[in-house]
mmCIF file of C-alpha atoms and ligand atoms in Angstrom:
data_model
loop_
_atom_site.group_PDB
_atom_site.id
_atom_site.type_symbol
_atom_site.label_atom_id
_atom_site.label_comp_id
_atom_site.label_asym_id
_atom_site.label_seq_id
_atom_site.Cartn_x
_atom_site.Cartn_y
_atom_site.Cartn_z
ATOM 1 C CA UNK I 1 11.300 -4.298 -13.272
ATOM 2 C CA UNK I 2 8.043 -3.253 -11.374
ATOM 3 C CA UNK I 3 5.612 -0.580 -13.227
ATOM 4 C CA UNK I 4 3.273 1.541 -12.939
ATOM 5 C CA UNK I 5 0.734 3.310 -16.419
ATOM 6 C CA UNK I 6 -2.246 5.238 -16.394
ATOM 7 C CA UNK I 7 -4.092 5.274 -19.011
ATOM 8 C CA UNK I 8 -7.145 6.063 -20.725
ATOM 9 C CA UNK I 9 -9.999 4.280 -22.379
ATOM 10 C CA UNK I 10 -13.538 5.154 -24.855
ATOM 11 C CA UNK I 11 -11.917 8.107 -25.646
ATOM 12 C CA UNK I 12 -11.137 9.567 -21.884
ATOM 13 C CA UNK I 13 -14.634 7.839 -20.104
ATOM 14 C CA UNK I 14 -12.217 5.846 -17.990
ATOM 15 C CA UNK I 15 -9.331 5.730 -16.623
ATOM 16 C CA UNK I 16 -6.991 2.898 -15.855
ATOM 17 C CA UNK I 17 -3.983 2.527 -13.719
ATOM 18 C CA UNK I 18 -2.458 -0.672 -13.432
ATOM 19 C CA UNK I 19 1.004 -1.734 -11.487
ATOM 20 C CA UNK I 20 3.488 -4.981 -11.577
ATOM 21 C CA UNK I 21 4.434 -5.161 -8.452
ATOM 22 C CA UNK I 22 6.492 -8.368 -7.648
ATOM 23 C CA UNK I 23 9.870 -7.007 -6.864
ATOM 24 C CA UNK I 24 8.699 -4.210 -4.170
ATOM 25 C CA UNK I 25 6.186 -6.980 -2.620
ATOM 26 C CA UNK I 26 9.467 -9.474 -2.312
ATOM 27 C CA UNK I 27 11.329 -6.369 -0.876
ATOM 28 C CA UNK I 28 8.522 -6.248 1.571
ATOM 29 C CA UNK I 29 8.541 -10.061 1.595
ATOM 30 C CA UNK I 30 11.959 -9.982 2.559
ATOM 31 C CA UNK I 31 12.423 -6.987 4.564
ATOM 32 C CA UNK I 32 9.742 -8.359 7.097
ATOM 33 C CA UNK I 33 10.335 -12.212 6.810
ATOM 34 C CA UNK I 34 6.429 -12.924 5.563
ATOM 35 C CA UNK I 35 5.225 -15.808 5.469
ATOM 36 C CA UNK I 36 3.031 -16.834 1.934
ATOM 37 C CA UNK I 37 -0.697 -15.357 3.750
ATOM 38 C CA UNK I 38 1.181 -11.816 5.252
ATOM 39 C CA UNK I 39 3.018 -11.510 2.014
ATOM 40 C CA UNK I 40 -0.341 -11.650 0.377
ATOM 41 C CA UNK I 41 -2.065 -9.060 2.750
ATOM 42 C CA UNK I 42 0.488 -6.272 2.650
ATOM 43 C CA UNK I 43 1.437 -6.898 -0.959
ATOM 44 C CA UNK I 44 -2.466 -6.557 -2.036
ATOM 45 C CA UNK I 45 -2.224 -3.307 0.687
ATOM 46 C CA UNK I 46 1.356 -2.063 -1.506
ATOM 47 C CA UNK I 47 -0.008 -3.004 -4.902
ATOM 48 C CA UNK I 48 -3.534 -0.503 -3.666
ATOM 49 C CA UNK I 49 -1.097 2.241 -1.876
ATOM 50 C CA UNK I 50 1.035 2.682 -5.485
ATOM 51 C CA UNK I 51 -2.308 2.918 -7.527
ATOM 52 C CA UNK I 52 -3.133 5.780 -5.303
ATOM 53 C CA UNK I 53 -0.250 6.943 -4.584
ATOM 54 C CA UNK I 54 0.041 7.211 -8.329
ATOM 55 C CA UNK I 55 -2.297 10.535 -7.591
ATOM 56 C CA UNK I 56 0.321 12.388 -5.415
ATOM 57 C CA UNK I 57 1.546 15.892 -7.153
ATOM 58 C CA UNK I 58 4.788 16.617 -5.456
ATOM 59 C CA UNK I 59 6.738 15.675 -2.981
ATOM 60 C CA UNK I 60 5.314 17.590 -0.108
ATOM 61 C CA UNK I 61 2.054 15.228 -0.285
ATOM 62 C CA UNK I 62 1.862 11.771 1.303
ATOM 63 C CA UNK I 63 -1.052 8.774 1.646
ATOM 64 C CA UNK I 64 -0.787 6.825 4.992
ATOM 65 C CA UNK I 65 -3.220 4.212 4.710
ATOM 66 C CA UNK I 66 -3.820 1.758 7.553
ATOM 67 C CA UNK I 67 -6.365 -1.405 7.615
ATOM 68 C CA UNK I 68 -7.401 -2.603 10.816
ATOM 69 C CA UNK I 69 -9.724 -5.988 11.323
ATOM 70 C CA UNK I 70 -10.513 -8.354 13.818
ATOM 71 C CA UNK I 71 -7.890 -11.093 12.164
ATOM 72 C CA UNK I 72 -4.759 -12.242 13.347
ATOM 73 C CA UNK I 73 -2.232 -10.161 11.399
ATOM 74 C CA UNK I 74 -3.432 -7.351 13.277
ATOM 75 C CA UNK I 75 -2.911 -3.681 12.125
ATOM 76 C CA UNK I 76 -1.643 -3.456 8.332
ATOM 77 C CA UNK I 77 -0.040 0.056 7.501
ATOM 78 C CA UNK I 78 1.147 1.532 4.360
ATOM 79 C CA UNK I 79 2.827 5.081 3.946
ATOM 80 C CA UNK I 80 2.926 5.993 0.341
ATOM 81 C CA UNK I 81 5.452 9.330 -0.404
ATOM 82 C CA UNK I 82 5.346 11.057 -4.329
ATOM 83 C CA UNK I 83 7.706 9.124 -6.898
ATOM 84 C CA UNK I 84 5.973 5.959 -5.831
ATOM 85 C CA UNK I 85 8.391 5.570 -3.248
ATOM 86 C CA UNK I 86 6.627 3.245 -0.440
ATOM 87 C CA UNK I 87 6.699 1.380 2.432
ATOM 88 C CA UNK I 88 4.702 -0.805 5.079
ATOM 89 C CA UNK I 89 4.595 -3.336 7.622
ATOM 90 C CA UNK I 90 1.789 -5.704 9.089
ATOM 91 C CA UNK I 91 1.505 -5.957 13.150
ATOM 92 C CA UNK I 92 2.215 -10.114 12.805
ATOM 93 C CA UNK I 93 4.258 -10.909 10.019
ATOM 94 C CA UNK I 94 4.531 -14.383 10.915
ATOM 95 C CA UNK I 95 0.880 -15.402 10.785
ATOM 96 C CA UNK I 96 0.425 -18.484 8.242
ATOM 97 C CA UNK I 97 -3.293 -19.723 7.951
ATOM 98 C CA UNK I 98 -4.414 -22.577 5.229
ATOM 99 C CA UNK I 99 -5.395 -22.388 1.733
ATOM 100 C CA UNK I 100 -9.226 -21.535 1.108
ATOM 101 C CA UNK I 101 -11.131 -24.167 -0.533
ATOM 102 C CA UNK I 102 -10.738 -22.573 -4.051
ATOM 103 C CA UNK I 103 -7.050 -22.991 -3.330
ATOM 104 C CA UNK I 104 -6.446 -19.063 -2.602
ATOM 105 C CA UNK I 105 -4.713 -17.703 0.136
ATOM 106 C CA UNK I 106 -6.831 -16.892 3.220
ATOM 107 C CA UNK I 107 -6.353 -12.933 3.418
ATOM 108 C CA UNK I 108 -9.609 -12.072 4.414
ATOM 109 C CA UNK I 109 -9.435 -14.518 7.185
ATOM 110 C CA UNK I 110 -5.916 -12.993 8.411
ATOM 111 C CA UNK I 111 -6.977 -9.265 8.278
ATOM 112 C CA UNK I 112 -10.774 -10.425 9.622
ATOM 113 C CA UNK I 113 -13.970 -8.024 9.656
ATOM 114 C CA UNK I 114 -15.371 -6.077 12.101
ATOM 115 C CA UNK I 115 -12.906 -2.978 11.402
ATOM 116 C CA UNK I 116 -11.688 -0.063 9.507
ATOM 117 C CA UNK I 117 -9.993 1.198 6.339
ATOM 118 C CA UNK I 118 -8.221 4.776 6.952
ATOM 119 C CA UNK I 119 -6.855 6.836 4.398
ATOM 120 C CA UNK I 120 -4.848 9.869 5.522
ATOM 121 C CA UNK I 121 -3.541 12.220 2.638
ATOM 122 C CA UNK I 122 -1.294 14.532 4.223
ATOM 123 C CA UNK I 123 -1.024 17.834 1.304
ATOM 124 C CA UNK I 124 1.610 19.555 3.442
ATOM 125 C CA UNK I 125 -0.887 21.961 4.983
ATOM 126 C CA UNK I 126 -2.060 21.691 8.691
ATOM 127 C CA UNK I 127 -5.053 19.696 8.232
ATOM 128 C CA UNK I 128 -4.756 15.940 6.846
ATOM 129 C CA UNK I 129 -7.705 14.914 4.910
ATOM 130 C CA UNK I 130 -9.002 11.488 6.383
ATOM 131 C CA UNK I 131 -11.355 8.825 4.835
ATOM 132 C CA UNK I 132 -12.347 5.993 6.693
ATOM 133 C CA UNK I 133 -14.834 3.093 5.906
ATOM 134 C CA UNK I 134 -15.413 -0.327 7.166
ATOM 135 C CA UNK I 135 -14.253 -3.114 5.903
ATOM 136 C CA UNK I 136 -16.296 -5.762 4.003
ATOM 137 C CA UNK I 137 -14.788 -8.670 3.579
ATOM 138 C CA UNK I 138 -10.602 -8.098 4.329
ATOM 139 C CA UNK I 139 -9.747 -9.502 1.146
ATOM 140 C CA UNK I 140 -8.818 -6.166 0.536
ATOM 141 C CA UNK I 141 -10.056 -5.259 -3.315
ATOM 142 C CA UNK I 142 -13.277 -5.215 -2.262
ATOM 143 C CA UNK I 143 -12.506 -3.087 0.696
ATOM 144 C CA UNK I 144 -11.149 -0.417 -1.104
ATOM 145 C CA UNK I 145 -13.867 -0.502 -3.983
ATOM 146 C CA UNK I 146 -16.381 0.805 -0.862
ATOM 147 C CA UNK I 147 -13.718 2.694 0.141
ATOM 148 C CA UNK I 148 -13.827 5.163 -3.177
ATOM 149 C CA UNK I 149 -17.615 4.548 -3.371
ATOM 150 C CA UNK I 150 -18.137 5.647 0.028
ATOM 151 C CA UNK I 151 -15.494 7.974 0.670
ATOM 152 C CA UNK I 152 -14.583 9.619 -2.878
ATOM 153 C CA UNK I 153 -17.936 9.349 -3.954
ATOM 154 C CA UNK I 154 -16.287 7.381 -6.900
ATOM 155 C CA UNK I 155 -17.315 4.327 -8.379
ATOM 156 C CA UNK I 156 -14.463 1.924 -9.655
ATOM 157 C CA UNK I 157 -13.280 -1.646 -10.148
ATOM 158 C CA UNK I 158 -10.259 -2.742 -8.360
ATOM 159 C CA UNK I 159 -8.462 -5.733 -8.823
ATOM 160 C CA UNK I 160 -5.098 -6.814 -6.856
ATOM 161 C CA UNK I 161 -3.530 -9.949 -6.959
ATOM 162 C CA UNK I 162 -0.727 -11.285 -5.276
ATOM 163 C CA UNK I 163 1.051 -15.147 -6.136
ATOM 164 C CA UNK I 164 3.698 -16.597 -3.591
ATOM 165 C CA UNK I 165 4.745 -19.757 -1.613
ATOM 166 C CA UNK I 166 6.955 -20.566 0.792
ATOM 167 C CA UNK I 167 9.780 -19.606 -1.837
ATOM 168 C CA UNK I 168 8.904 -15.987 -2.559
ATOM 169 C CA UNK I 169 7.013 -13.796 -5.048
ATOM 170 C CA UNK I 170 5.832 -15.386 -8.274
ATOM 171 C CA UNK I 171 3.666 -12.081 -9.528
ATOM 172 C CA UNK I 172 2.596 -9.295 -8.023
ATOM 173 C CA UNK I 173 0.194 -6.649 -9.711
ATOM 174 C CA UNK I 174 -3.128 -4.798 -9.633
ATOM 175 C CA UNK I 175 -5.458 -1.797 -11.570
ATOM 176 C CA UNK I 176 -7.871 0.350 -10.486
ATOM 177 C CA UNK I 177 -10.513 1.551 -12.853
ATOM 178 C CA UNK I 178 -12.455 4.669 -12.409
ATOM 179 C CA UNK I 179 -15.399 5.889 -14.220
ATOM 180 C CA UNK I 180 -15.778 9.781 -15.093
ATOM 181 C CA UNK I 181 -18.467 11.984 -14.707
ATOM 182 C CA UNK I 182 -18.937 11.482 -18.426
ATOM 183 C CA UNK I 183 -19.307 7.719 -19.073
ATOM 184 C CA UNK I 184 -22.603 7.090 -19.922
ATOM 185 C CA UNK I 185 -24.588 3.671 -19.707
ATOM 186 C CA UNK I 186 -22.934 2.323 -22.753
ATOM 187 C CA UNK I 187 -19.434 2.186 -21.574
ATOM 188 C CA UNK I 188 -20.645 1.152 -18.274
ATOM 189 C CA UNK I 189 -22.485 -1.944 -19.604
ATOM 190 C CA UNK I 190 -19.860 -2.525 -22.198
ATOM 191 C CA UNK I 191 -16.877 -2.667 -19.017
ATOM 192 C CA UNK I 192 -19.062 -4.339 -16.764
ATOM 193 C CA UNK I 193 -19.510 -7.510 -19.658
ATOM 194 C CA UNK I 194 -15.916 -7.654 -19.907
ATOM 195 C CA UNK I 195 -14.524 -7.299 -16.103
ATOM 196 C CA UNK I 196 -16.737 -10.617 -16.082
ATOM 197 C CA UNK I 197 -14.079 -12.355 -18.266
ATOM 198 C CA UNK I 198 -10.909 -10.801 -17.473
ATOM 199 C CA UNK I 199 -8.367 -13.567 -15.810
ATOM 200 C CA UNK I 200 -6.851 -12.560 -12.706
ATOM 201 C CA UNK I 201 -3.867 -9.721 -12.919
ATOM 202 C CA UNK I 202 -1.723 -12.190 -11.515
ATOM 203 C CA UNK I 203 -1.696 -14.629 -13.844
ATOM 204 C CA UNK I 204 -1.776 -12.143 -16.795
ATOM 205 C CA UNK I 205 1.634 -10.800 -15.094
ATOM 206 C CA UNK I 206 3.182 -14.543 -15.088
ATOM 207 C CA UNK I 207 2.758 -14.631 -18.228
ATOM 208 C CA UNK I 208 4.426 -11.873 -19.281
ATOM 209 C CA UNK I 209 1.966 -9.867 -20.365
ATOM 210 C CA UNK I 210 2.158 -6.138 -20.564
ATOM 211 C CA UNK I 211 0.310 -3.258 -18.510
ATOM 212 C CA UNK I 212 -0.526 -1.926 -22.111
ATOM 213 C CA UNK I 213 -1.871 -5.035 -23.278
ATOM 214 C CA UNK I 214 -3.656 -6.134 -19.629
ATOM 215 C CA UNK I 215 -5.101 -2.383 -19.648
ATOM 216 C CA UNK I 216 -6.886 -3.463 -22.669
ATOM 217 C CA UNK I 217 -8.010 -6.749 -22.445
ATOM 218 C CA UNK I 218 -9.239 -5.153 -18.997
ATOM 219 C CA UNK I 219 -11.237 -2.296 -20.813
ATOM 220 C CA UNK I 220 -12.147 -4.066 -23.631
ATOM 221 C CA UNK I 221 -10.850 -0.774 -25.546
ATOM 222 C CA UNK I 222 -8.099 -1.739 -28.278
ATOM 223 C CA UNK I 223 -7.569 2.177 -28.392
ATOM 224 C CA UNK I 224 -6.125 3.072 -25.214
ATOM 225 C CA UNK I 225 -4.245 5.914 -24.674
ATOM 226 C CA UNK I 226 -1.303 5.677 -22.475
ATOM 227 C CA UNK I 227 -0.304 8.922 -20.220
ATOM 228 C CA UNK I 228 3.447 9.941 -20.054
ATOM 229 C CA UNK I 229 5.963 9.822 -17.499
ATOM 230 C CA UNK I 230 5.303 7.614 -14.525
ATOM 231 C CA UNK I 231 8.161 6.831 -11.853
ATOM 232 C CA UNK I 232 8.857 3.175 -11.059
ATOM 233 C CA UNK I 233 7.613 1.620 -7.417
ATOM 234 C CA UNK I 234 9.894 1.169 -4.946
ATOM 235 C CA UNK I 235 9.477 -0.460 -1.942
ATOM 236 C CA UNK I 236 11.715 1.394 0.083
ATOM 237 C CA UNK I 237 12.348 3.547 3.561
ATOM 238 C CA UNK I 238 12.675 6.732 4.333
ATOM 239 C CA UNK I 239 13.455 7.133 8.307
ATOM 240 C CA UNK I 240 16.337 8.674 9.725
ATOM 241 C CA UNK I 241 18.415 9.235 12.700
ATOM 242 C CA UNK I 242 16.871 12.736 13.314
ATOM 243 C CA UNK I 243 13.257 10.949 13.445
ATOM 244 C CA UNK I 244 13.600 8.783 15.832
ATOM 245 C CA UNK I 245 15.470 11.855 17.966
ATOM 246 C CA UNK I 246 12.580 13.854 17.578
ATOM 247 C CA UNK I 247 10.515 10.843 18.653
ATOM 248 C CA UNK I 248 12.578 10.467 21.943
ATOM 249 C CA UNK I 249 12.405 14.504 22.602
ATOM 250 C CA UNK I 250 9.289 14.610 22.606
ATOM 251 C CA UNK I 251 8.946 11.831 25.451
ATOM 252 C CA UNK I 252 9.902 14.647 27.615
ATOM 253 C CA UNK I 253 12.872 15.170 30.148
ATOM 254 C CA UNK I 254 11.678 13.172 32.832
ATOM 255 C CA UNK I 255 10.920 10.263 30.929
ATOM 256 C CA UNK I 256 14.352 10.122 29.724
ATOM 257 C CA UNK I 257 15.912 10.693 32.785
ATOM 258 C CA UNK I 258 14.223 7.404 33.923
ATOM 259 C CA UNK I 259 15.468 5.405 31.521
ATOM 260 C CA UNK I 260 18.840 6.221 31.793
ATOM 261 C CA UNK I 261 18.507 5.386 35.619
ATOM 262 C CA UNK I 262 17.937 1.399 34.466
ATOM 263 C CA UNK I 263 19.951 1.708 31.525
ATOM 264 C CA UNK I 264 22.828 3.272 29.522
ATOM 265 C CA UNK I 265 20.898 3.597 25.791
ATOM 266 C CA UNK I 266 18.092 3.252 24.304
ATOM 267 C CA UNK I 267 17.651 1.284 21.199
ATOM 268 C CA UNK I 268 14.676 2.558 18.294
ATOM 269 C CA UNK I 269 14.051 0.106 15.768
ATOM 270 C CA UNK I 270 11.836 1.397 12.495
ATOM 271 C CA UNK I 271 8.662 -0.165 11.975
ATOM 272 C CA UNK I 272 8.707 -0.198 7.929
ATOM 273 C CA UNK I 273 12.361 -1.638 7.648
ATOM 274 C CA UNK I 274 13.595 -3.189 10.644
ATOM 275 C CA UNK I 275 16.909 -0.496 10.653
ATOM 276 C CA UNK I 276 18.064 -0.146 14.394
ATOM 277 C CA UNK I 277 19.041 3.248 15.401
ATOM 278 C CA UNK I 278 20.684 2.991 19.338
ATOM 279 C CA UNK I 279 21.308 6.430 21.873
ATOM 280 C CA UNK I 280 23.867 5.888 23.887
ATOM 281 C CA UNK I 281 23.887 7.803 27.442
ATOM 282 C CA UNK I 282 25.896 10.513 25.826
ATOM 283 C CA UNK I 283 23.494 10.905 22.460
ATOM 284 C CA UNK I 284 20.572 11.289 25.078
ATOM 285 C CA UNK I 285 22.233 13.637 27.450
ATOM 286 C CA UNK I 286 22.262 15.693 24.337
ATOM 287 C CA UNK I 287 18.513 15.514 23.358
ATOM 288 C CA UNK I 288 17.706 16.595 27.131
ATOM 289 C CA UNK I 289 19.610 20.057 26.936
HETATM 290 ZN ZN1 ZN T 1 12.890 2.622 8.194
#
């Protein structure tokens, strides 16, 4: 089962949240019909949304994050909702580019440069707060390590790693690391000399080894605490019938009217899960009065 822990490490100086991911990425694998290089993309983009997503309060707050390069996949959205409930979608699911030389798959070359990160965290108040930065190379780890630089004003180490071929999701997983106000140049060094060593997430997760135990060989702390009472990610939707109604109010009277004078319904199909919702003449008779 897919997890989420934060924890702490040298005594509260840094904090660590790290994810397994592999069953909401195959959701998402299987939900959109990805092949191996879009399955990496929006799983790194899930794995990223539920470590920040982690940060929600209550249910009233929501992270929409979207990244946007030059590449062919096109547009890759996330919408992250408390609980660690998510969801997302890429604009071309069914773009399939060759291995890099190292043998990785070629993310950065599907999401390309020459574009943006944009986080919106909606509180529940009028106002959204928005953070956007460009992207830097569309491998997306490195993206978002700019991202809090740039945007939060917070330095951190993130690390997101996705395995799959043409048969599904092998692992799926990723941490963030953030350094507080308080960690002086000792810790710093200390992390810094052991990121260097520190196998990818991935392959720590296919073999079976624990958040608790990746969070430390991660810090290098053997005393980490671990913070109670995290949900468990879920890739999973939450549009309904009344959305998509409000969606076709608000394309006015006249707009409607036109369609129905070519055809008899109108058919809405949700981005994040593929569900069909269809208005028959009658259904959008109703939404005009
Ligand atoms: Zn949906």
């Amino acid at each position: 089962m897919d997890r989420l822990i934060r924890c702490l490490a040298y005594g509260g100086k840094v904090s660590v949240t790290l994810i397994s991911s592999s069953e909401l990425v195959e959701k998402a694998r299987v939900t959109h019909d990805l092949t191996p290089t879009t399955t990496a993309a929006l799983g790194r983009l899930l794995t990223i949304g539920e470590l920040i997503g982690a940060g929600l309060k209550n249910d009233k707050e929501s992270f929409t994050i979207q990244v946007k390069g030059d590449g062919p996949i096109g547009n890759c959205v996330c919408v992250v909702n408390y609980g660690l409930k998510i969801k997302g979608y890429v604009q071309n699911p069914l773009v399939e580019l060759p291995l890099k030389e190292n043998g990785k798959i070629d993310v950065g070359g599907a999401v390309g440069r020459n574009g943006f990160i944009n986080v919106i965290k909606d509180m529940g108040m009028k106002e959204p707060y928005v953070g956007v930065t460009p992207i830097v190379t569309g491998e997306i780890a490195e993206d978002f390590v700019r991202f809090f630089a740039e945007s939060e004003q917070q330095p951190s180490v993130v690390s997101l790693g996705v395995l799959v071929d043409k048969d599904g999701v092998k692992s799926s997983g990723g941490y963030l690391v953030t350094l507080m106000p308080d960690a002086d140049e000792d810790v710093i060094s200390r992390l810094e000399e052991n990121l260097n060593k520190v196998p990818p997430i991935s392959s720590m997760l296919e073999k079976n080894a624990s958040l608790e135990e990746i969070a430390e060989i991660v810090t290098g702390d053997s005393n980490i605490f671990v913070l109670e009472g995290e949900d468990v990610p879920k890739f999973v939707c939450d549009c309904n019938r009344e959305r998509f109604e409000r969606g076709l109010i608000s394309l006015g009277k006249e707009e409607l009217k036109n369609v129905l004078k070519t055809d008899n319904k109108i058919e809405t199909v949700c981005n994040f899960c593929g569900k069909k919702y269809v208005f028959n003449k009658d259904d959008i008779e109703k939404l005009m009065m």
